[in-house]
PDB file of N, CA and C in Angstrom:
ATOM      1  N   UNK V1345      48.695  -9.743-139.841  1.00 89.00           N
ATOM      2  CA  UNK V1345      49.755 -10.002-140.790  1.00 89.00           C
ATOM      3  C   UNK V1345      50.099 -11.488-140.839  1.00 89.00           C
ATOM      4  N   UNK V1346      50.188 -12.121-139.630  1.00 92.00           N
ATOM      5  CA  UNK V1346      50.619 -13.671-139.345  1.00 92.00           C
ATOM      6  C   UNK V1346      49.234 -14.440-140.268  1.00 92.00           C
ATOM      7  N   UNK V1347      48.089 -14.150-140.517  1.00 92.00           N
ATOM      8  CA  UNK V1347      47.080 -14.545-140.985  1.00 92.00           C
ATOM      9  C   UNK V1347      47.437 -14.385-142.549  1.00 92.00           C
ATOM     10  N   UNK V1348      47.723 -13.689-142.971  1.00 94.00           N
ATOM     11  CA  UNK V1348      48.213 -13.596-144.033  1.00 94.00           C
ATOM     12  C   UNK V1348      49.043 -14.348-144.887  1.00 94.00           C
ATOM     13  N   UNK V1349      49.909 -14.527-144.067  1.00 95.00           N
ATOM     14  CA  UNK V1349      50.967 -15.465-144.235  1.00 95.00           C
ATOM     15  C   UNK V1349      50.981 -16.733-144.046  1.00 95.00           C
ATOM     16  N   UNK V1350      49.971 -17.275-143.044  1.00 95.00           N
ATOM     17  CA  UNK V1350      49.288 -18.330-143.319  1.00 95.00           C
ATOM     18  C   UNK V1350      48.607 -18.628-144.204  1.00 95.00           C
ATOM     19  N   UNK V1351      47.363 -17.978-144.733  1.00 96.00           N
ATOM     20  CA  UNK V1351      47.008 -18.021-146.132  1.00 96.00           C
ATOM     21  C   UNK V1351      47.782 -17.982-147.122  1.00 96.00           C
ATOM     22  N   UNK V1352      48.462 -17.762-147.254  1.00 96.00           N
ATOM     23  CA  UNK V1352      49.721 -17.749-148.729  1.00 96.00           C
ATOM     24  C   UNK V1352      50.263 -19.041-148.357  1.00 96.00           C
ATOM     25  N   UNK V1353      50.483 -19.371-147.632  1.00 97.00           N
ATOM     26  CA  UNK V1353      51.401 -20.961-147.246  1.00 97.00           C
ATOM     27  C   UNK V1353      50.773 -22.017-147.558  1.00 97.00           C
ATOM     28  N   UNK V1354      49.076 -21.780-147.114  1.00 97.00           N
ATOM     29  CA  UNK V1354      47.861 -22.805-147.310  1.00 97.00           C
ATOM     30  C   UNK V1354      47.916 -23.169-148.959  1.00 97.00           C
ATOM     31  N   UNK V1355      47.736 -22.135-149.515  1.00 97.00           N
ATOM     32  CA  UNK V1355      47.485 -21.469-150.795  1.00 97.00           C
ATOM     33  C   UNK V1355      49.019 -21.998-151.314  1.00 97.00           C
ATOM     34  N   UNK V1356      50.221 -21.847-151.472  1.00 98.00           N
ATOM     35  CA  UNK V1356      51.101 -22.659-151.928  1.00 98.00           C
ATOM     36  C   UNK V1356      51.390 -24.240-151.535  1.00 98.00           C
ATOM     37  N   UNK V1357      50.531 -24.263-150.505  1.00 98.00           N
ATOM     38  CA  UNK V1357      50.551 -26.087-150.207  1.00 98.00           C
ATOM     39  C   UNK V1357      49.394 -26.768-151.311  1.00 98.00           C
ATOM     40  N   UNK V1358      48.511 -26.405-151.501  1.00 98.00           N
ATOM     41  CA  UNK V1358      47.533 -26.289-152.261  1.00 98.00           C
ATOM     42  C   UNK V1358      47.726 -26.409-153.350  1.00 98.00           C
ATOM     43  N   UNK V1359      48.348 -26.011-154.155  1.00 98.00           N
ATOM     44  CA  UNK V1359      49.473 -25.537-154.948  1.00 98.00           C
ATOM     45  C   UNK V1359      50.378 -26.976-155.479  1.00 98.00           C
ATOM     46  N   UNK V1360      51.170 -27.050-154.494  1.00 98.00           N
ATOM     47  CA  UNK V1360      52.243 -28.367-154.604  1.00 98.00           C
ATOM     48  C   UNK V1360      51.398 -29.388-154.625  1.00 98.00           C
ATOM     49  N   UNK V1361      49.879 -29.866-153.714  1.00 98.00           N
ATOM     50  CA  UNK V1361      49.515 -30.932-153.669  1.00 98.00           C
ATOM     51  C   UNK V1361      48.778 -31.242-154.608  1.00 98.00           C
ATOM     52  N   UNK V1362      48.278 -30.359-155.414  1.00 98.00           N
ATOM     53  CA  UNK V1362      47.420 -30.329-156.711  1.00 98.00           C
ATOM     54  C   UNK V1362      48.657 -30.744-157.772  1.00 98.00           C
ATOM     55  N   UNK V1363      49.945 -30.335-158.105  1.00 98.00           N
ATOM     56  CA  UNK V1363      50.737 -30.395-159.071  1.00 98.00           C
ATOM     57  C   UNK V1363      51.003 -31.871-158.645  1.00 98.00           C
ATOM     58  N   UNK V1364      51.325 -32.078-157.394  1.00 98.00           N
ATOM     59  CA  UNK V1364      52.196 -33.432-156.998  1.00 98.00           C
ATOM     60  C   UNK V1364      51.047 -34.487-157.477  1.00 98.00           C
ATOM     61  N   UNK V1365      49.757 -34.385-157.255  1.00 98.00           N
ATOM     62  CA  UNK V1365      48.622 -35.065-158.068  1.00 98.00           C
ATOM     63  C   UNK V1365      48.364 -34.940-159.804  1.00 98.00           C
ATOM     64  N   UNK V1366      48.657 -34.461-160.060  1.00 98.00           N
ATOM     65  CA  UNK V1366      48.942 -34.278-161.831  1.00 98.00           C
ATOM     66  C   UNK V1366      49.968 -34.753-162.018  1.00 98.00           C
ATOM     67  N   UNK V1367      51.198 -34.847-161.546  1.00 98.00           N
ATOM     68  CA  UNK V1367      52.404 -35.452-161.645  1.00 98.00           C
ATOM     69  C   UNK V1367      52.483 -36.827-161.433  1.00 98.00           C
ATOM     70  N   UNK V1368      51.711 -37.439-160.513  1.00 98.00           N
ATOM     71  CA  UNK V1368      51.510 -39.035-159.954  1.00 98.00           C
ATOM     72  C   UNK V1368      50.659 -39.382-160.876  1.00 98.00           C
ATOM     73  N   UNK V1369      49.088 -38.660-161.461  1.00 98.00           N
ATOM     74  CA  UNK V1369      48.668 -39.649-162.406  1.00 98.00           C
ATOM     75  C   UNK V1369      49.627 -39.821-164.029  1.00 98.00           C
ATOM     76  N   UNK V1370      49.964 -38.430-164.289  1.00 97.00           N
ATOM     77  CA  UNK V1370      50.872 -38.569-165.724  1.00 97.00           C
ATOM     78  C   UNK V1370      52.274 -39.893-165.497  1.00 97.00           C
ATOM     79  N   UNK V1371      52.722 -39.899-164.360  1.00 96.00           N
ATOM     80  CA  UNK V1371      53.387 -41.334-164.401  1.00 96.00           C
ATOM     81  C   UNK V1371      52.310 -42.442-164.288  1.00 96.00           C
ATOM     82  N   UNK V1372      51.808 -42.440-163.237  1.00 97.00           N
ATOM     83  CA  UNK V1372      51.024 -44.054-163.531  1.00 97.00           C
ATOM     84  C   UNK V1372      50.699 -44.097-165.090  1.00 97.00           C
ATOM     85  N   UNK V1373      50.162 -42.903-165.225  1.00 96.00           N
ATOM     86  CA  UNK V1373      49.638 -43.517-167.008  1.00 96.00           C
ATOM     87  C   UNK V1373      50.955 -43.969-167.631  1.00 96.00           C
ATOM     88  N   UNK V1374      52.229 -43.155-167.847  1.00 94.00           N
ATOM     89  CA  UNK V1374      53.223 -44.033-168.574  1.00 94.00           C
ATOM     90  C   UNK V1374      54.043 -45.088-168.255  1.00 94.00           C
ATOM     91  N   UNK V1375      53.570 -45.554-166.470  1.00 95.00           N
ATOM     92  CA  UNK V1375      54.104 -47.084-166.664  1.00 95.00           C
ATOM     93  C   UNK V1375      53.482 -47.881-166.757  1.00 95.00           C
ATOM     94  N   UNK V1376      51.894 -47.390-167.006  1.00 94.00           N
ATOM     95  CA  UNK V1376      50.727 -48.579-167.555  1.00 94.00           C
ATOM     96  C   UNK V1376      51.120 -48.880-169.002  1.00 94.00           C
ATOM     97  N   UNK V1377      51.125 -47.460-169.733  1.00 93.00           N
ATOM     98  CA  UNK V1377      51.776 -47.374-171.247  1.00 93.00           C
ATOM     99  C   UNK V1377      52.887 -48.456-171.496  1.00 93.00           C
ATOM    100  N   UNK V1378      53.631 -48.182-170.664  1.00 91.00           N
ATOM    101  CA  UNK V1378      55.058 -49.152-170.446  1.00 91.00           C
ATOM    102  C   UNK V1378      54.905 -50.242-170.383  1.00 91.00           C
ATOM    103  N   UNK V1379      53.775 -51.006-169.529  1.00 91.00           N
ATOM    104  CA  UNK V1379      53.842 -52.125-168.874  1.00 91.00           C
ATOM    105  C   UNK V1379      53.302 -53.276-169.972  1.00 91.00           C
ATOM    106  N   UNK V1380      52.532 -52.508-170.782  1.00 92.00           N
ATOM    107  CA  UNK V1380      51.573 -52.399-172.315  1.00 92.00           C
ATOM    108  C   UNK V1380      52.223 -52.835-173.543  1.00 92.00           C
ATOM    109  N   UNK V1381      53.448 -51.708-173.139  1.00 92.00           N
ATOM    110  CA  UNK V1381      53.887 -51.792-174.401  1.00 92.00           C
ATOM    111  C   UNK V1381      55.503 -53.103-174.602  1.00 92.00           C
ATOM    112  N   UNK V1382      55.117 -53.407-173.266  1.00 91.00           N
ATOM    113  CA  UNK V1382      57.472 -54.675-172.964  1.00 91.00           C
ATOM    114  C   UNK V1382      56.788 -55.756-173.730  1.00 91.00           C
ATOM    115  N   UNK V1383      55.871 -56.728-173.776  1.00 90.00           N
ATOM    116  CA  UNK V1383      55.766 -57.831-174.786  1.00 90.00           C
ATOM    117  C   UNK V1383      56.911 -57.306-176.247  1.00 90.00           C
ATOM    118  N   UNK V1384      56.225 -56.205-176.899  1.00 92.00           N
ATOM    119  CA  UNK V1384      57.054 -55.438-177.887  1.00 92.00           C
ATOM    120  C   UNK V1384      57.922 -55.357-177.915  1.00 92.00           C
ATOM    121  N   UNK V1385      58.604 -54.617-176.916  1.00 90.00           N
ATOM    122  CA  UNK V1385      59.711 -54.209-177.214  1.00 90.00           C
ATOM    123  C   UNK V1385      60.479 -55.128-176.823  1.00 90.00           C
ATOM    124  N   UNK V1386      60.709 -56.459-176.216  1.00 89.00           N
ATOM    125  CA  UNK V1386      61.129 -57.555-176.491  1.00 89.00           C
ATOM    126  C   UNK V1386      60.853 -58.137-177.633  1.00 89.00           C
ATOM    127  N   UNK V1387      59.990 -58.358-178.061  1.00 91.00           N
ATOM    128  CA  UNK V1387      60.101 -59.124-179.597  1.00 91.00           C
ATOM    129  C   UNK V1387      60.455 -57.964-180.715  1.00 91.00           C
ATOM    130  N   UNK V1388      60.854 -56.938-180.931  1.00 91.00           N
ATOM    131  CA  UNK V1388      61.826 -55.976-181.356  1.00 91.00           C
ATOM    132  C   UNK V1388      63.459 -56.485-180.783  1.00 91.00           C
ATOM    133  N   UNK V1389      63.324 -56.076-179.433  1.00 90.00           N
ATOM    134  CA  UNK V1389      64.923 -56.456-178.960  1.00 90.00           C
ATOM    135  C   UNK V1389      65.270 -57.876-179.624  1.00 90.00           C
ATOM    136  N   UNK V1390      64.742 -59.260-179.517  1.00 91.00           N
ATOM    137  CA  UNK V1390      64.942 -60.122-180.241  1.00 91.00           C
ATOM    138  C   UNK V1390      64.967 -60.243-181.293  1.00 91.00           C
ATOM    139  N   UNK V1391      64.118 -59.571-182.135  1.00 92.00           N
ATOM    140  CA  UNK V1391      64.711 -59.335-183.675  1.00 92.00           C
ATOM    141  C   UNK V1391      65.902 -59.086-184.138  1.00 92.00           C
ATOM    142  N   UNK V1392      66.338 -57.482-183.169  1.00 92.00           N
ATOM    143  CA  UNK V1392      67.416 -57.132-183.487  1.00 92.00           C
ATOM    144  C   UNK V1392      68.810 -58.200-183.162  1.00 92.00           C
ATOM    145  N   UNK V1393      68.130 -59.205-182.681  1.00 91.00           N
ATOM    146  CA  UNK V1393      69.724 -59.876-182.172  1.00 91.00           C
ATOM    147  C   UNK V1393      69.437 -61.486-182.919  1.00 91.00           C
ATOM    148  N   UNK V1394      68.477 -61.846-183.602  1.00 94.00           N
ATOM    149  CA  UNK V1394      68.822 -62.447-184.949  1.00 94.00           C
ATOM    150  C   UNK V1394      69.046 -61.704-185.867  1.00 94.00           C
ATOM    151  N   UNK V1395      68.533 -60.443-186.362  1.00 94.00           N
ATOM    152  CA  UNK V1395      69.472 -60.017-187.660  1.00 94.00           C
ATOM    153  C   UNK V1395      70.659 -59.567-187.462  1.00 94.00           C
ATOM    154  N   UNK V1396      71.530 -59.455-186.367  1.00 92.00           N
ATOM    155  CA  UNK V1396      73.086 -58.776-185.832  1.00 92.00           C
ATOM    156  C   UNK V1396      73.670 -60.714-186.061  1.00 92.00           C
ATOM    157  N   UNK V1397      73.026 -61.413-185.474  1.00 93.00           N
ATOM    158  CA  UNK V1397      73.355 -62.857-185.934  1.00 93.00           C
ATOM    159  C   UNK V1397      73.553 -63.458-187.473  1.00 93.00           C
ATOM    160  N   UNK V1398      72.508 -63.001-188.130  1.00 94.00           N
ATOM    161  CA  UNK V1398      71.994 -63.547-189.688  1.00 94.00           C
ATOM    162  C   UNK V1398      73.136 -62.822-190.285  1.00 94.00           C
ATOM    163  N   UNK V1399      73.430 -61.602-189.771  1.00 93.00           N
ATOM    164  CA  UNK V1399      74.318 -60.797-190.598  1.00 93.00           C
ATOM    165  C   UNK V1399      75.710 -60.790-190.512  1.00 93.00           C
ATOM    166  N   UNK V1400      75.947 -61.865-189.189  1.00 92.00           N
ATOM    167  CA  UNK V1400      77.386 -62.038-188.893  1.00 92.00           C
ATOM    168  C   UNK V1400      78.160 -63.873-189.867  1.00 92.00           C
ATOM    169  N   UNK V1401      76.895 -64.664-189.658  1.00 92.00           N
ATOM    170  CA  UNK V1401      76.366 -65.559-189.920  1.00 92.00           C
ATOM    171  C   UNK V1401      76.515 -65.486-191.797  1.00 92.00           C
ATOM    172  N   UNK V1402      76.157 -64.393-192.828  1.00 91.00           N
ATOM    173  CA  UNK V1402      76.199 -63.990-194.036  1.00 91.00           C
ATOM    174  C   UNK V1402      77.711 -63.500-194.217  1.00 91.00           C
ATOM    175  N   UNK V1403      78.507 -62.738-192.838  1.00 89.00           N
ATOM    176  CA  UNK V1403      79.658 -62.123-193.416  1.00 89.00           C
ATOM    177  C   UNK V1403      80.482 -63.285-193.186  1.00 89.00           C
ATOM    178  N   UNK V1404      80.174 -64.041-192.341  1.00 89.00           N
ATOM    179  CA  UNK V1404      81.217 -65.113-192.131  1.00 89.00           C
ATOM    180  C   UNK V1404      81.604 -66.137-193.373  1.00 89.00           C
ATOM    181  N   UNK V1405      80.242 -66.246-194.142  1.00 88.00           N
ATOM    182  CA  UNK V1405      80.179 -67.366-195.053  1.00 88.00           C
ATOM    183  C   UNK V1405      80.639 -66.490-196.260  1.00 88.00           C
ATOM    184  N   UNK V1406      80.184 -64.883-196.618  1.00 84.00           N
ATOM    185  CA  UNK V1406      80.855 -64.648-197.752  1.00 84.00           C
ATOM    186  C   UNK V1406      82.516 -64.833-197.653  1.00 84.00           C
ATOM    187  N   UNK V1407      82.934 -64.668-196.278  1.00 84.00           N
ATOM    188  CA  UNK V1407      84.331 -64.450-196.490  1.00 84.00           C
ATOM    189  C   UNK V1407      85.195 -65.799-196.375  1.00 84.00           C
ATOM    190  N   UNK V1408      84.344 -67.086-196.010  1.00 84.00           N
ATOM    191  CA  UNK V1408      85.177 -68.240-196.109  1.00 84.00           C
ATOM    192  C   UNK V1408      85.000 -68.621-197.767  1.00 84.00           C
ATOM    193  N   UNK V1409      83.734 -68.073-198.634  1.00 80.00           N
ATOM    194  CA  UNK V1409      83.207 -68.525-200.199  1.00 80.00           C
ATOM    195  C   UNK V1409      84.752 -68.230-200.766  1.00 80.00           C
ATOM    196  N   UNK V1410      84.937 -69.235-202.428  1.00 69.00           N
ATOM    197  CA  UNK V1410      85.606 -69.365-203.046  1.00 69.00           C
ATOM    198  C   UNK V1410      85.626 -67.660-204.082  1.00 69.00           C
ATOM    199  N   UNK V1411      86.937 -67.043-203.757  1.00 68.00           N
ATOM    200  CA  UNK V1411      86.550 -65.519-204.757  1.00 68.00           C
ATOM    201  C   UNK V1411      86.771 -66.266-206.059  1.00 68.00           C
ATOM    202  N   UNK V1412      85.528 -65.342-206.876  1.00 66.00           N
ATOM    203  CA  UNK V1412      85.338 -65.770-208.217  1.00 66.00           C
ATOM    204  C   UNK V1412      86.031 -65.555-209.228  1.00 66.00           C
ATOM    205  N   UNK V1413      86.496 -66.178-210.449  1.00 64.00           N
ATOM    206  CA  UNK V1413      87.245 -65.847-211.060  1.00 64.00           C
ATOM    207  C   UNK V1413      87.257 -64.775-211.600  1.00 64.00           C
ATOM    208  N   UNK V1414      88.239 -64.201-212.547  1.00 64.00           N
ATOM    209  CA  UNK V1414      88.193 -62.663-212.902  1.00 64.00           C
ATOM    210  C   UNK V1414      88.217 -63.284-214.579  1.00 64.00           C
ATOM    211  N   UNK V1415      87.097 -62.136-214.994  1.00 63.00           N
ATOM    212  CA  UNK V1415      86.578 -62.337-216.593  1.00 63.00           C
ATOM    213  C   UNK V1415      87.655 -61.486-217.071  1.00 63.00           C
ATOM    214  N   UNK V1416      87.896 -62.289-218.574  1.00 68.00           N
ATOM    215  CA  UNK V1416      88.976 -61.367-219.190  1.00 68.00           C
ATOM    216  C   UNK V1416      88.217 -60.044-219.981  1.00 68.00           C
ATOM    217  N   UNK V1417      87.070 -60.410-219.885  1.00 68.00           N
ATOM    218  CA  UNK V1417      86.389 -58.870-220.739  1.00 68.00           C
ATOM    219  C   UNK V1417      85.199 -59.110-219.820  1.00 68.00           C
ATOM    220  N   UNK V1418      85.269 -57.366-219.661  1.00 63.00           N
ATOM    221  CA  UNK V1418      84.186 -56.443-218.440  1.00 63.00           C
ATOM    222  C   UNK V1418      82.672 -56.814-218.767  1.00 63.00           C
ATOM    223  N   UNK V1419      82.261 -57.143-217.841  1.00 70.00           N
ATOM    224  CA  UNK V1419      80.740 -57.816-217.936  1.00 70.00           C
ATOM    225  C   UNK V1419      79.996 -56.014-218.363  1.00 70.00           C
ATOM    226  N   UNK V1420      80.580 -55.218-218.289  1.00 73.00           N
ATOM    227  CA  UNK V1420      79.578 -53.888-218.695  1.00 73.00           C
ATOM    228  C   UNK V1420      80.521 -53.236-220.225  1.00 73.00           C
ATOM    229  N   UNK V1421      79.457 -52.271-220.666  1.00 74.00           N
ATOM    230  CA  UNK V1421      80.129 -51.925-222.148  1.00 74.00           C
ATOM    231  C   UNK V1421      80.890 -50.262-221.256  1.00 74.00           C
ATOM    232  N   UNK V1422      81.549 -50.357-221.756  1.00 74.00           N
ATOM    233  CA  UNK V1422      82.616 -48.666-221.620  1.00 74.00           C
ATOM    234  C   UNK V1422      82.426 -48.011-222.295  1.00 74.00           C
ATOM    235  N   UNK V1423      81.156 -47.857-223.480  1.00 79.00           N
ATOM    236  CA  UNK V1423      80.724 -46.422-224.228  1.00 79.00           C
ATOM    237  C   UNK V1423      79.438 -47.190-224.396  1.00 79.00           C
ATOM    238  N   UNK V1424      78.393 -46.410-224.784  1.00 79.00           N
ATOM    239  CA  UNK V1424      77.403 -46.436-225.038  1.00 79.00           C
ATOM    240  C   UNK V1424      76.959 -46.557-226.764  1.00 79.00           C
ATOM    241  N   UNK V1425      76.041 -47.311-227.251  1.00 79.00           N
ATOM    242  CA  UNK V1425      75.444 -47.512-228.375  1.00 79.00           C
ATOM    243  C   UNK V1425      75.088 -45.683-228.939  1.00 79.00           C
ATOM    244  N   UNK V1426      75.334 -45.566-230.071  1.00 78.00           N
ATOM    245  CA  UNK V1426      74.152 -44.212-230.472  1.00 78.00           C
ATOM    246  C   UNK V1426      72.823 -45.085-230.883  1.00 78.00           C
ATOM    247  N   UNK V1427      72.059 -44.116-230.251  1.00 75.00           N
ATOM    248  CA  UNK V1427      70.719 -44.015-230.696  1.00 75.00           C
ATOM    249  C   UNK V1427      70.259 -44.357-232.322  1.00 75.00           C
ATOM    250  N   UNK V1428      69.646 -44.870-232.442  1.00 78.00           N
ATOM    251  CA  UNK V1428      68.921 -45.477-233.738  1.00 78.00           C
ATOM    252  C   UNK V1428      67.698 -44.511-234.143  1.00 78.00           C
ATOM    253  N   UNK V1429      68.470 -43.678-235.208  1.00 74.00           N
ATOM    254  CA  UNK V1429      66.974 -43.078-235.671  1.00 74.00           C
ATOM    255  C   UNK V1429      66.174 -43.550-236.025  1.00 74.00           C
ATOM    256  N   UNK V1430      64.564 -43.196-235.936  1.00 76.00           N
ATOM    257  CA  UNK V1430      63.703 -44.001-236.867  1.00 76.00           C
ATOM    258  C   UNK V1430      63.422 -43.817-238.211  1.00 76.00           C
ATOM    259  N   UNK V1431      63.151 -44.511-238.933  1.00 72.00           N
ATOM    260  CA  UNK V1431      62.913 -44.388-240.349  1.00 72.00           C
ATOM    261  C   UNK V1431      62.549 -43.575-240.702  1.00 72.00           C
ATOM    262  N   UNK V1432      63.071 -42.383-241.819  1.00 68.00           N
ATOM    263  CA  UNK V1432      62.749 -41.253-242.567  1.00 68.00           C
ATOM    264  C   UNK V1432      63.095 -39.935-241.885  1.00 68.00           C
ATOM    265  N   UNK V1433      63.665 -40.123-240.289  1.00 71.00           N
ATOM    266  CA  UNK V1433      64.185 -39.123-239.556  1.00 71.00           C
ATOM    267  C   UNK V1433      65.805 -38.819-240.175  1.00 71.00           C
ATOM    268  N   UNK V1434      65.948 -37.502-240.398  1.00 69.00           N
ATOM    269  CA  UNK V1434      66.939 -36.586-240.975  1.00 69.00           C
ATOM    270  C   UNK V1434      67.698 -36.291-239.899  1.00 69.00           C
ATOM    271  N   UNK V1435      68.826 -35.491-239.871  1.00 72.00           N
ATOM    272  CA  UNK V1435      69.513 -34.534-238.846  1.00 72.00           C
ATOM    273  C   UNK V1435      69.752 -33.285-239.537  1.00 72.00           C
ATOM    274  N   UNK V1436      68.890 -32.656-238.927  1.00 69.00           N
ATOM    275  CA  UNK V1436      68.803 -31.105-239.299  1.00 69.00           C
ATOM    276  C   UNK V1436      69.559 -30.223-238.088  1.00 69.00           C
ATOM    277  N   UNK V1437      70.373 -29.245-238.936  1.00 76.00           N
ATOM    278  CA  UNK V1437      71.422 -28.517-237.773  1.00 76.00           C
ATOM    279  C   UNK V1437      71.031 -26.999-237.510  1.00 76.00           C
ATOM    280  N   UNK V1438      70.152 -27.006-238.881  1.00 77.00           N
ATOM    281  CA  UNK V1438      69.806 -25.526-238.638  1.00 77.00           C
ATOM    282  C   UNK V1438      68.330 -25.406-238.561  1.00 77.00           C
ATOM    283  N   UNK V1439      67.933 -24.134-238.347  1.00 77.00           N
ATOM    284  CA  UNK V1439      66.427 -23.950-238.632  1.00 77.00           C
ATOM    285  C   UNK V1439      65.358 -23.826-239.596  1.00 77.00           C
ATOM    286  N   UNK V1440      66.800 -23.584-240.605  1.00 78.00           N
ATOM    287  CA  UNK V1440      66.038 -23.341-242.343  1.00 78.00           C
ATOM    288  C   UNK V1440      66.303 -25.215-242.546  1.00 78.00           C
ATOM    289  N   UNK V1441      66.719 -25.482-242.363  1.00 79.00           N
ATOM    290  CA  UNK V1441      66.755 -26.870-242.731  1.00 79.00           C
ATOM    291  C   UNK V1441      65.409 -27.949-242.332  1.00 79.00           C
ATOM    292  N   UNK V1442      65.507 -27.745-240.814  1.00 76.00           N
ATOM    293  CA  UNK V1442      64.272 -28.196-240.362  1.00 76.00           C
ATOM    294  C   UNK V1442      62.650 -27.632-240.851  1.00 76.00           C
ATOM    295  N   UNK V1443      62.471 -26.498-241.304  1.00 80.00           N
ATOM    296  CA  UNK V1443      61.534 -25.965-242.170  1.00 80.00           C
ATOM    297  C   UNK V1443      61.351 -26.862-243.412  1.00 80.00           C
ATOM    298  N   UNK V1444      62.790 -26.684-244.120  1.00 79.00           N
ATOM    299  CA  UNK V1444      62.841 -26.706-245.510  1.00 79.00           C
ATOM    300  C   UNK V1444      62.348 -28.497-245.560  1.00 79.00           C
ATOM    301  N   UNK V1445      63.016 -29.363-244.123  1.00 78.00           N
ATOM    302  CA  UNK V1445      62.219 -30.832-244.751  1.00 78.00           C
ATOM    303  C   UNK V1445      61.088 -31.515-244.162  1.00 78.00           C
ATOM    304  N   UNK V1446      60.380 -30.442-243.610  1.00 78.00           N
ATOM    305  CA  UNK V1446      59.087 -30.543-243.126  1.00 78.00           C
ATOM    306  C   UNK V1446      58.194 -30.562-244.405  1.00 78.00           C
ATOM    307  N   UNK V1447      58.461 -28.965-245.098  1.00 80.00           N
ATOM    308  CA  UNK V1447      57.513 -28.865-246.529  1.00 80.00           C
ATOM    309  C   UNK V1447      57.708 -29.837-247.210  1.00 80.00           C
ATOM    310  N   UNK V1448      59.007 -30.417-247.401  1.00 83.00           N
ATOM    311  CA  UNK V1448      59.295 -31.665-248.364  1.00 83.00           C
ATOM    312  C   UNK V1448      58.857 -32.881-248.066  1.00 83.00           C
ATOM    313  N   UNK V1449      58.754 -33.303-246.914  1.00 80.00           N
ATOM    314  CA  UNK V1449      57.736 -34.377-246.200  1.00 80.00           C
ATOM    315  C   UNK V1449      56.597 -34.639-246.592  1.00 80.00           C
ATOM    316  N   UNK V1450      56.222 -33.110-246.314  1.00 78.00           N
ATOM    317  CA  UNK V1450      54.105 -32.862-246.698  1.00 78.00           C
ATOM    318  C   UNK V1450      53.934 -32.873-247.795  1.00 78.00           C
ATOM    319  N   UNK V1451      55.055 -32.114-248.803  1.00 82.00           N
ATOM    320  CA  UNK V1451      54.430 -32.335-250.567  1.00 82.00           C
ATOM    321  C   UNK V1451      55.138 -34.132-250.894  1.00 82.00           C
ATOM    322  N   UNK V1452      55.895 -34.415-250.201  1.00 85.00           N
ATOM    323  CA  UNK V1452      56.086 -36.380-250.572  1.00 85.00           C
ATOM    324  C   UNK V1452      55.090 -36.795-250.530  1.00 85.00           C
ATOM    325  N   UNK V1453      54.339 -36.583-249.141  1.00 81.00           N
ATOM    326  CA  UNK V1453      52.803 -37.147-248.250  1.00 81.00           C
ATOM    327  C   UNK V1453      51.734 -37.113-249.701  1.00 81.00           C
ATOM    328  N   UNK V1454      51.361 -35.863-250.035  1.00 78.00           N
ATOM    329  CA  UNK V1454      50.443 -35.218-251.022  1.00 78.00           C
ATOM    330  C   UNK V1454      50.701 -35.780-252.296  1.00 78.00           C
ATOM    331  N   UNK V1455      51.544 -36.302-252.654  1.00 67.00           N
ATOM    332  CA  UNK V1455      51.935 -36.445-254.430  1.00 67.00           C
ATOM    333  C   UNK V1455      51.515 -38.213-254.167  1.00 67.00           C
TER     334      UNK V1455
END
């Protein structure tokens, strides 16, 4: 029975030292990855802290700028133009209508 139980112990050491070896290379690989990848992510981190600059640097200067004067009439229109029919286009409301100046079109066309 004690044999037994030694084998199962062997057999779960076996076990841990195989995982604890899959576990040690999957880190080395991601602090090689890591070690690979910091040039980057410093010249990222430095980016980000000239544009937090450029952008403090832009709010500072819009808000010391002279505010611009105010126009007495709105640089945009408040209704819209109608549409411009094109030449020889009708407004037909019904369906006999739109029939009726289609034929009249084609016998204008023909004569």
């Amino acid at each position: 029975m004690s044999f037994l139980i030694d084998i199962a112990i062997l057999v779960l050491l076996v076990g841990t030292l195989t995982y604890a070896w899959l576990v040690d290379r999957r880190v080395r690989t991601l602090m090689h990855v890591l070690r690979e990848m910091e040039p980057m992510i410093g010249d990222f981190s430095a980016a980000v802290d000239r544009s937090e600059s450029s952008v403090s640097a832009l709010r500072s200067l819009g808000q010391k700028a002279e505010p611009e004067r105010q126009r007495e009439e709105p640089s945009f229109r408040s209704t819209r133009e109608r549409p411009k029919r094109p030449a020889g286009a009708t407004k037909a409301t019904g369906k006999s209508e739109l029939v009726r100046g289609f034929f009249e079109t084609v016998r204008e066309r023909e004569a």
